[in-house]
Amino acid sequence: MATSELMPGSTVTLHFSLALTDGTVAFDTEDEPLTCTLGNGTLLPGLELALYGLRPDEEQTLTLTPEQAWGERSEELIKEMPRSDFPADSKLEAGQILAFSLPDGDETMGTVLAVEDDKVLVDFNHPLSGQEVVFHAQILEVDNSAIPTDD
């Protein structure tokens, strides 16, 4: 029996937004809806759990704890780096978000906290870590055709 209810493996097209509890919008799909398959890692598990059971044209708004979203802030992810690790001509300023290459070849983002003559303080925590996040989703389409059925 085919269903239009969201479940693990569903391909969903949705609009969604993430905001802080004070109303500051951190992310919004606005005019460009997102299409993804639940369980493929595009959305955080906490966001996916909020979608299970929803159908097209339904909406969901809920507040996620830091643990359900990007986790608590970790002081261990604030690193002091030598200024020489950065290009000599780069104009570093507090608040800048920069991409950093990891030893395994992946990239991560870091926020510059402070710049001194010979060192730079960088925060590698996700910008939304340690925050409650208000997640609002509007389901546009659900495709469960790739999910095996028992019939």
CSV table of N, CA and C in Angstrom, one decimal:
chain,number,residue,atom,x,y,z
A,1,MET,N,0.8,-1.2,0.0
A,1,MET,CA,0.0,0.0,0.0
A,1,MET,C,0.9,1.2,0.0
A,2,ALA,N,0.7,2.1,-1.0
A,2,ALA,CA,1.5,3.3,-1.1
A,2,ALA,C,1.0,4.3,-0.1
A,3,THR,N,1.9,5.1,0.5
A,3,THR,CA,1.5,6.1,1.4
A,3,THR,C,2.3,7.4,1.1
A,4,SER,N,1.7,8.5,1.4
A,4,SER,CA,2.4,9.8,1.2
A,4,SER,C,3.0,10.3,2.5
A,5,GLU,N,3.1,9.4,3.5
A,5,GLU,CA,3.6,9.8,4.8
A,5,GLU,C,5.1,9.7,4.8
A,6,LEU,N,5.8,10.7,5.4
A,6,LEU,CA,7.2,10.7,5.4
A,6,LEU,C,7.7,9.7,6.4
A,7,MET,N,8.8,8.9,5.9
A,7,MET,CA,9.4,7.9,6.7
A,7,MET,C,10.8,7.7,6.3
A,8,PRO,N,11.6,7.0,7.0
A,8,PRO,CA,13.0,6.8,6.6
A,8,PRO,C,13.0,6.3,5.1
A,9,GLY,N,13.9,6.9,4.3
A,9,GLY,CA,13.9,6.5,2.9
A,9,GLY,C,13.1,7.4,2.0
A,10,SER,N,12.1,8.2,2.5
A,10,SER,CA,11.3,9.0,1.7
A,10,SER,C,12.1,10.1,1.1
A,11,THR,N,11.8,10.5,-0.2
A,11,THR,CA,12.3,11.6,-0.8
A,11,THR,C,11.3,12.7,-0.6
A,12,VAL,N,11.8,13.8,0.0
A,12,VAL,CA,10.9,14.9,0.3
A,12,VAL,C,11.3,16.2,-0.3
A,13,THR,N,10.4,17.0,-0.8
A,13,THR,CA,10.7,18.4,-1.2
A,13,THR,C,10.0,19.3,-0.2
A,14,LEU,N,10.7,20.2,0.4
A,14,LEU,CA,10.2,21.0,1.5
A,14,LEU,C,10.8,22.4,1.5
A,15,HIS,N,10.1,23.3,2.1
A,15,HIS,CA,10.6,24.6,2.5
A,15,HIS,C,10.9,24.4,4.0
A,16,PHE,N,12.0,25.0,4.5
A,16,PHE,CA,12.2,25.0,5.9
A,16,PHE,C,13.1,26.2,6.3
A,17,SER,N,13.0,26.5,7.6
A,17,SER,CA,13.8,27.6,8.2
A,17,SER,C,14.3,27.1,9.5
A,18,LEU,N,15.4,27.7,9.9
A,18,LEU,CA,16.0,27.5,11.2
A,18,LEU,C,16.2,28.9,11.8
A,19,ALA,N,15.7,29.1,13.0
A,19,ALA,CA,15.8,30.4,13.7
A,19,ALA,C,16.2,30.2,15.1
A,20,LEU,N,16.7,31.2,15.7
A,20,LEU,CA,17.0,31.2,17.1
A,20,LEU,C,15.7,31.5,17.9
A,21,THR,N,15.7,31.2,19.2
A,21,THR,CA,14.4,31.4,19.9
A,21,THR,C,14.1,32.9,20.0
A,22,ASP,N,15.0,33.8,19.7
A,22,ASP,CA,14.7,35.2,19.7
A,22,ASP,C,14.1,35.7,18.4
A,23,GLY,N,14.0,34.7,17.4
A,23,GLY,CA,13.4,35.1,16.1
A,23,GLY,C,14.4,35.3,15.0
A,24,THR,N,15.7,35.4,15.4
A,24,THR,CA,16.7,35.6,14.3
A,24,THR,C,16.8,34.4,13.4
A,25,VAL,N,16.5,34.6,12.1
A,25,VAL,CA,16.6,33.5,11.2
A,25,VAL,C,18.0,33.2,10.8
A,26,ALA,N,18.4,32.0,11.0
A,26,ALA,CA,19.8,31.5,10.6
A,26,ALA,C,19.8,30.9,9.2
A,27,PHE,N,18.7,30.3,8.8
A,27,PHE,CA,18.7,29.7,7.5
A,27,PHE,C,17.2,29.6,7.0
A,28,ASP,N,17.0,29.9,5.7
A,28,ASP,CA,15.6,29.7,5.2
A,28,ASP,C,15.8,29.4,3.7
A,29,THR,N,15.0,28.3,3.3
A,29,THR,CA,15.1,27.9,1.9
A,29,THR,C,14.4,29.0,1.0
A,30,GLU,N,13.6,29.9,1.6
A,30,GLU,CA,12.9,30.9,0.8
A,30,GLU,C,12.3,30.4,-0.5
A,31,ASP,N,12.8,30.9,-1.6
A,31,ASP,CA,12.2,30.6,-2.9
A,31,ASP,C,12.7,29.3,-3.5
A,32,GLU,N,13.7,28.7,-2.9
A,32,GLU,CA,14.3,27.5,-3.5
A,32,GLU,C,14.1,26.3,-2.5
A,33,PRO,N,13.0,25.5,-2.7
A,33,PRO,CA,12.8,24.4,-1.8
A,33,PRO,C,14.0,23.3,-1.9
A,34,LEU,N,14.1,22.6,-0.8
A,34,LEU,CA,15.2,21.5,-0.7
A,34,LEU,C,14.5,20.2,-1.0
A,35,THR,N,15.2,19.4,-1.8
A,35,THR,CA,14.7,18.0,-2.0
A,35,THR,C,15.8,17.1,-1.5
A,36,CYS,N,15.5,16.2,-0.7
A,36,CYS,CA,16.5,15.2,-0.1
A,36,CYS,C,15.8,13.9,0.3
A,37,THR,N,16.6,12.9,0.5
A,37,THR,CA,16.1,11.6,1.0
A,37,THR,C,16.4,11.5,2.5
A,38,LEU,N,15.3,11.2,3.2
A,38,LEU,CA,15.5,11.1,4.7
A,38,LEU,C,16.4,9.9,5.0
A,39,GLY,N,17.4,10.1,5.8
A,39,GLY,CA,18.3,9.1,6.1
A,39,GLY,C,19.7,9.2,5.4
A,40,ASN,N,19.8,10.1,4.4
A,40,ASN,CA,21.0,10.2,3.6
A,40,ASN,C,22.0,11.2,4.2
A,41,GLY,N,21.7,11.8,5.3
A,41,GLY,CA,22.7,12.7,6.0
A,41,GLY,C,22.5,14.2,5.6
A,42,THR,N,21.6,14.5,4.7
A,42,THR,CA,21.4,15.9,4.3
A,42,THR,C,20.9,16.7,5.5
A,43,LEU,N,20.0,16.2,6.2
A,43,LEU,CA,19.4,16.8,7.4
A,43,LEU,C,19.9,16.2,8.6
A,44,LEU,N,20.0,16.9,9.7
A,44,LEU,CA,20.4,16.3,11.0
A,44,LEU,C,19.3,15.4,11.4
A,45,PRO,N,19.7,14.3,12.2
A,45,PRO,CA,18.7,13.3,12.6
A,45,PRO,C,17.6,14.0,13.4
A,46,GLY,N,17.9,15.0,14.2
A,46,GLY,CA,16.8,15.7,15.0
A,46,GLY,C,15.8,16.4,14.1
A,47,LEU,N,16.3,16.9,12.9
A,47,LEU,CA,15.4,17.6,12.0
A,47,LEU,C,14.5,16.5,11.3
A,48,GLU,N,15.2,15.4,10.9
A,48,GLU,CA,14.4,14.3,10.2
A,48,GLU,C,13.3,13.8,11.1
A,49,LEU,N,13.6,13.5,12.4
A,49,LEU,CA,12.6,13.0,13.3
A,49,LEU,C,11.4,13.9,13.4
A,50,ALA,N,11.6,15.2,13.2
A,50,ALA,CA,10.5,16.1,13.3
A,50,ALA,C,9.6,16.0,12.0
A,51,LEU,N,10.1,15.4,11.0
A,51,LEU,CA,9.3,15.3,9.7
A,51,LEU,C,8.6,14.0,9.6
A,52,TYR,N,9.0,12.9,10.3
A,52,TYR,CA,8.3,11.6,10.1
A,52,TYR,C,6.9,11.7,10.4
A,53,GLY,N,6.1,11.1,9.5
A,53,GLY,CA,4.6,11.1,9.7
A,53,GLY,C,3.9,12.3,9.0
A,54,LEU,N,4.7,13.3,8.5
A,54,LEU,CA,4.0,14.4,7.9
A,54,LEU,C,3.7,14.0,6.4
A,55,ARG,N,2.7,14.7,5.9
A,55,ARG,CA,2.2,14.5,4.5
A,55,ARG,C,2.3,15.8,3.7
A,56,PRO,N,2.2,15.8,2.4
A,56,PRO,CA,2.2,17.0,1.6
A,56,PRO,C,1.2,18.0,2.1
A,57,ASP,N,1.6,19.3,2.1
A,57,ASP,CA,0.8,20.4,2.5
A,57,ASP,C,0.7,20.5,4.0
A,58,GLU,N,1.4,19.7,4.8
A,58,GLU,CA,1.4,19.8,6.2
A,58,GLU,C,2.6,20.6,6.6
A,59,GLU,N,2.5,21.3,7.8
A,59,GLU,CA,3.6,22.0,8.4
A,59,GLU,C,3.9,21.6,9.8
A,60,GLN,N,5.2,21.8,10.2
A,60,GLN,CA,5.6,21.4,11.5
A,60,GLN,C,6.5,22.5,12.0
A,61,THR,N,6.3,23.0,13.3
A,61,THR,CA,7.3,23.9,13.9
A,61,THR,C,7.6,23.4,15.3
A,62,LEU,N,8.8,23.2,15.6
A,62,LEU,CA,9.2,22.8,16.9
A,62,LEU,C,10.6,23.3,17.3
A,63,THR,N,10.8,23.4,18.6
A,63,THR,CA,12.1,23.9,19.1
A,63,THR,C,13.0,22.7,19.5
A,64,LEU,N,14.2,22.7,18.9
A,64,LEU,CA,15.1,21.6,19.1
A,64,LEU,C,16.1,22.1,20.2
A,65,THR,N,16.5,21.2,21.1
A,65,THR,CA,17.5,21.5,22.1
A,65,THR,C,18.8,21.4,21.4
A,66,PRO,N,19.9,22.0,22.0
A,66,PRO,CA,21.2,21.9,21.4
A,66,PRO,C,21.6,20.4,21.1
A,67,GLU,N,21.2,19.5,21.9
A,67,GLU,CA,21.6,18.1,21.7
A,67,GLU,C,20.9,17.5,20.5
A,68,GLN,N,19.7,18.0,20.2
A,68,GLN,CA,18.9,17.5,19.0
A,68,GLN,C,19.4,18.2,17.7
A,69,ALA,N,20.1,19.3,17.9
A,69,ALA,CA,20.5,20.1,16.7
A,69,ALA,C,22.0,20.0,16.5
A,70,TRP,N,22.8,21.0,16.9
A,70,TRP,CA,24.2,21.0,16.6
A,70,TRP,C,25.1,20.7,17.8
A,71,GLY,N,24.5,20.3,18.9
A,71,GLY,CA,25.3,20.0,20.1
A,71,GLY,C,25.7,21.2,20.9
A,72,GLU,N,26.3,20.9,22.1
A,72,GLU,CA,26.7,21.9,23.0
A,72,GLU,C,28.0,22.5,22.4
A,73,ARG,N,28.3,23.7,22.8
A,73,ARG,CA,29.6,24.3,22.4
A,73,ARG,C,30.7,23.6,23.2
A,74,SER,N,31.8,23.5,22.5
A,74,SER,CA,33.0,22.8,23.2
A,74,SER,C,34.2,23.8,23.2
A,75,GLU,N,34.7,24.0,24.4
A,75,GLU,CA,35.9,24.9,24.5
A,75,GLU,C,37.1,24.3,23.8
A,76,GLU,N,37.1,22.9,23.6
A,76,GLU,CA,38.2,22.2,23.0
A,76,GLU,C,38.2,22.6,21.5
A,77,LEU,N,37.1,23.1,20.9
A,77,LEU,CA,37.1,23.4,19.5
A,77,LEU,C,37.5,24.9,19.2
A,78,ILE,N,37.9,25.6,20.3
A,78,ILE,CA,38.5,26.9,20.1
A,78,ILE,C,40.0,26.8,20.1
A,79,LYS,N,40.6,27.1,19.0
A,79,LYS,CA,42.0,26.8,18.8
A,79,LYS,C,42.8,28.1,18.6
A,80,GLU,N,44.0,28.2,19.2
A,80,GLU,CA,44.9,29.3,18.9
A,80,GLU,C,45.9,28.8,17.8
A,81,MET,N,45.9,29.6,16.7
A,81,MET,CA,46.7,29.2,15.6
A,81,MET,C,47.8,30.2,15.3
A,82,PRO,N,49.0,29.8,14.9
A,82,PRO,CA,50.0,30.8,14.5
A,82,PRO,C,49.5,31.7,13.4
A,83,ARG,N,49.8,33.0,13.4
A,83,ARG,CA,49.4,33.9,12.3
A,83,ARG,C,50.1,33.4,11.0
A,84,SER,N,51.2,32.7,11.1
A,84,SER,CA,52.0,32.3,10.0
A,84,SER,C,51.2,31.2,9.2
A,85,ASP,N,50.2,30.6,9.8
A,85,ASP,CA,49.4,29.5,9.2
A,85,ASP,C,48.4,30.2,8.1
A,86,PHE,N,48.3,31.5,8.1
A,86,PHE,CA,47.4,32.2,7.2
A,86,PHE,C,48.2,32.9,6.2
A,87,PRO,N,47.7,33.2,5.0
A,87,PRO,CA,48.5,33.9,4.0
A,87,PRO,C,48.8,35.3,4.6
A,88,ALA,N,50.1,35.7,4.3
A,88,ALA,CA,50.6,37.0,4.9
A,88,ALA,C,49.7,38.2,4.5
A,89,ASP,N,49.1,38.1,3.3
A,89,ASP,CA,48.3,39.3,2.8
A,89,ASP,C,46.9,39.2,3.2
A,90,SER,N,46.5,38.2,3.9
A,90,SER,CA,45.0,38.1,4.3
A,90,SER,C,44.7,39.0,5.4
A,91,LYS,N,43.6,39.7,5.2
A,91,LYS,CA,43.1,40.7,6.2
A,91,LYS,C,42.1,39.9,7.2
A,92,LEU,N,42.7,39.5,8.3
A,92,LEU,CA,41.8,38.7,9.2
A,92,LEU,C,41.1,39.6,10.2
A,93,GLU,N,39.9,39.4,10.4
A,93,GLU,CA,39.1,40.2,11.4
A,93,GLU,C,38.2,39.3,12.2
A,94,ALA,N,37.9,39.6,13.4
A,94,ALA,CA,37.0,38.9,14.3
A,94,ALA,C,35.7,38.8,13.6
A,95,GLY,N,35.1,37.7,13.6
A,95,GLY,CA,33.7,37.5,13.0
A,95,GLY,C,33.8,36.8,11.7
A,96,GLN,N,35.0,36.8,11.0
A,96,GLN,CA,35.1,36.2,9.7
A,96,GLN,C,34.9,34.7,9.8
A,97,ILE,N,34.3,34.1,8.8
A,97,ILE,CA,34.1,32.7,8.8
A,97,ILE,C,35.0,32.2,7.6
A,98,LEU,N,35.9,31.3,7.9
A,98,LEU,CA,36.9,30.8,6.9
A,98,LEU,C,36.8,29.3,6.8
A,99,ALA,N,37.2,28.8,5.6
A,99,ALA,CA,37.3,27.4,5.4
A,99,ALA,C,38.7,26.9,5.7
A,100,PHE,N,38.8,25.7,6.4
A,100,PHE,CA,40.0,25.1,6.7
A,100,PHE,C,40.1,23.7,6.2
A,101,SER,N,41.2,23.3,5.7
A,101,SER,CA,41.4,21.9,5.2
A,101,SER,C,41.8,21.1,6.4
A,102,LEU,N,41.2,19.9,6.5
A,102,LEU,CA,41.6,19.0,7.5
A,102,LEU,C,42.6,18.0,7.0
A,103,PRO,N,43.3,17.3,7.9
A,103,PRO,CA,44.3,16.3,7.4
A,103,PRO,C,43.8,15.3,6.5
A,104,ASP,N,42.5,14.9,6.6
A,104,ASP,CA,41.9,13.8,5.8
A,104,ASP,C,41.4,14.4,4.4
A,105,GLY,N,41.7,15.7,4.2
A,105,GLY,CA,41.2,16.3,2.9
A,105,GLY,C,39.9,16.9,3.0
A,106,ASP,N,39.1,16.7,4.0
A,106,ASP,CA,37.8,17.3,4.1
A,106,ASP,C,38.0,18.8,4.5
A,107,GLU,N,36.9,19.6,4.5
A,107,GLU,CA,37.0,21.0,4.9
A,107,GLU,C,36.1,21.2,6.1
A,108,THR,N,36.4,22.2,6.9
A,108,THR,CA,35.6,22.6,8.0
A,108,THR,C,35.6,24.1,8.0
A,109,MET,N,34.6,24.6,8.7
A,109,MET,CA,34.5,26.1,8.8
A,109,MET,C,34.9,26.5,10.2
A,110,GLY,N,35.5,27.7,10.3
A,110,GLY,CA,35.9,28.2,11.6
A,110,GLY,C,35.6,29.7,11.6
A,111,THR,N,35.3,30.2,12.8
A,111,THR,CA,35.0,31.6,13.0
A,111,THR,C,36.2,32.3,13.7
A,112,VAL,N,36.8,33.3,13.1
A,112,VAL,CA,37.9,34.1,13.7
A,112,VAL,C,37.3,34.8,15.0
A,113,LEU,N,37.9,34.6,16.1
A,113,LEU,CA,37.4,35.3,17.3
A,113,LEU,C,38.3,36.5,17.7
A,114,ALA,N,39.6,36.3,17.4
A,114,ALA,CA,40.5,37.4,17.7
A,114,ALA,C,41.8,37.3,16.9
A,115,VAL,N,42.4,38.4,16.6
A,115,VAL,CA,43.6,38.4,15.8
A,115,VAL,C,44.6,39.2,16.5
A,116,GLU,N,45.8,38.6,16.7
A,116,GLU,CA,46.9,39.4,17.4
A,116,GLU,C,48.1,39.3,16.4
A,117,ASP,N,49.2,39.9,16.7
A,117,ASP,CA,50.3,40.0,15.8
A,117,ASP,C,50.8,38.6,15.3
A,118,ASP,N,50.9,37.7,16.3
A,118,ASP,CA,51.5,36.4,16.0
A,118,ASP,C,50.6,35.2,16.1
A,119,LYS,N,49.3,35.5,16.5
A,119,LYS,CA,48.4,34.4,16.7
A,119,LYS,C,46.9,34.8,16.3
A,120,VAL,N,46.2,33.8,16.0
A,120,VAL,CA,44.8,33.9,15.6
A,120,VAL,C,43.9,32.9,16.4
A,121,LEU,N,42.9,33.4,17.1
A,121,LEU,CA,42.0,32.5,17.8
A,121,LEU,C,40.8,32.2,16.9
A,122,VAL,N,40.6,30.9,16.7
A,122,VAL,CA,39.5,30.4,15.8
A,122,VAL,C,38.6,29.4,16.5
A,123,ASP,N,37.3,29.6,16.3
A,123,ASP,CA,36.3,28.8,16.9
A,123,ASP,C,35.8,27.8,15.9
A,124,PHE,N,36.0,26.5,16.1
A,124,PHE,CA,35.5,25.5,15.1
A,124,PHE,C,34.2,24.9,15.5
A,125,ASN,N,33.5,25.5,16.5
A,125,ASN,CA,32.1,25.0,16.8
A,125,ASN,C,31.2,25.5,15.7
A,126,HIS,N,30.1,24.7,15.4
A,126,HIS,CA,29.1,25.1,14.5
A,126,HIS,C,28.5,26.4,15.1
A,127,PRO,N,28.2,27.4,14.2
A,127,PRO,CA,27.6,28.7,14.7
A,127,PRO,C,26.4,28.5,15.5
A,128,LEU,N,25.6,27.4,15.3
A,128,LEU,CA,24.4,27.2,16.0
A,128,LEU,C,24.5,26.2,17.2
A,129,SER,N,25.8,25.8,17.5
A,129,SER,CA,26.0,24.9,18.6
A,129,SER,C,25.7,25.6,19.9
A,130,GLY,N,25.1,24.9,20.8
A,130,GLY,CA,24.8,25.5,22.1
A,130,GLY,C,23.5,26.3,22.2
A,131,GLN,N,22.8,26.3,21.0
A,131,GLN,CA,21.6,27.1,20.9
A,131,GLN,C,20.4,26.2,20.7
A,132,GLU,N,19.2,26.6,21.3
A,132,GLU,CA,18.0,26.0,20.9
A,132,GLU,C,17.6,26.6,19.5
A,133,VAL,N,17.1,25.7,18.7
A,133,VAL,CA,16.8,26.1,17.3
A,133,VAL,C,15.4,25.9,17.0
A,134,VAL,N,14.7,26.8,16.4
A,134,VAL,CA,13.3,26.7,16.0
A,134,VAL,C,13.3,26.2,14.6
A,135,PHE,N,12.8,25.0,14.4
A,135,PHE,CA,12.7,24.4,13.0
A,135,PHE,C,11.3,24.5,12.5
A,136,HIS,N,11.1,25.1,11.4
A,136,HIS,CA,9.8,25.1,10.7
A,136,HIS,C,9.9,24.5,9.4
A,137,ALA,N,9.0,23.5,9.1
A,137,ALA,CA,9.1,22.8,7.8
A,137,ALA,C,7.7,22.9,7.2
A,138,GLN,N,7.6,23.1,5.9
A,138,GLN,CA,6.4,23.0,5.1
A,138,GLN,C,6.7,21.9,4.0
A,139,ILE,N,5.9,20.8,4.1
A,139,ILE,CA,6.1,19.7,3.1
A,139,ILE,C,5.4,20.0,1.8
A,140,LEU,N,6.2,19.9,0.7
A,140,LEU,CA,5.6,20.2,-0.6
A,140,LEU,C,5.3,18.9,-1.3
A,141,GLU,N,6.2,18.0,-1.3
A,141,GLU,CA,6.0,16.7,-2.0
A,141,GLU,C,6.7,15.5,-1.2
A,142,VAL,N,6.1,14.4,-1.3
A,142,VAL,CA,6.7,13.2,-0.7
A,142,VAL,C,6.7,12.1,-1.8
A,143,ASP,N,7.8,11.4,-2.0
A,143,ASP,CA,8.0,10.3,-2.9
A,143,ASP,C,8.5,9.1,-2.2
A,144,ASN,N,7.7,8.1,-2.0
A,144,ASN,CA,8.1,6.9,-1.3
A,144,ASN,C,8.3,5.7,-2.3
A,145,SER,N,8.4,6.0,-3.6
A,145,SER,CA,8.5,5.0,-4.6
A,145,SER,C,9.8,4.1,-4.5
A,146,ALA,N,10.9,4.7,-3.9
A,146,ALA,CA,12.1,3.9,-3.7
A,146,ALA,C,12.1,3.0,-2.5
A,147,ILE,N,11.1,3.1,-1.6
A,147,ILE,CA,11.1,2.3,-0.4
A,147,ILE,C,10.4,1.0,-0.7
A,148,PRO,N,11.1,-0.1,-0.4
A,148,PRO,CA,10.6,-1.5,-0.7
A,148,PRO,C,9.3,-1.7,0.1
A,149,THR,N,8.3,-2.3,-0.5
A,149,THR,CA,7.1,-2.7,0.2
A,149,THR,C,7.0,-4.2,0.4
A,150,ASP,N,6.1,-4.5,1.3
A,150,ASP,CA,5.9,-6.0,1.6
A,150,ASP,C,4.9,-6.7,0.7
A,151,ASP,N,4.3,-5.9,-0.3
A,151,ASP,CA,3.3,-6.6,-1.1
A,151,ASP,C,3.8,-7.2,-2.3
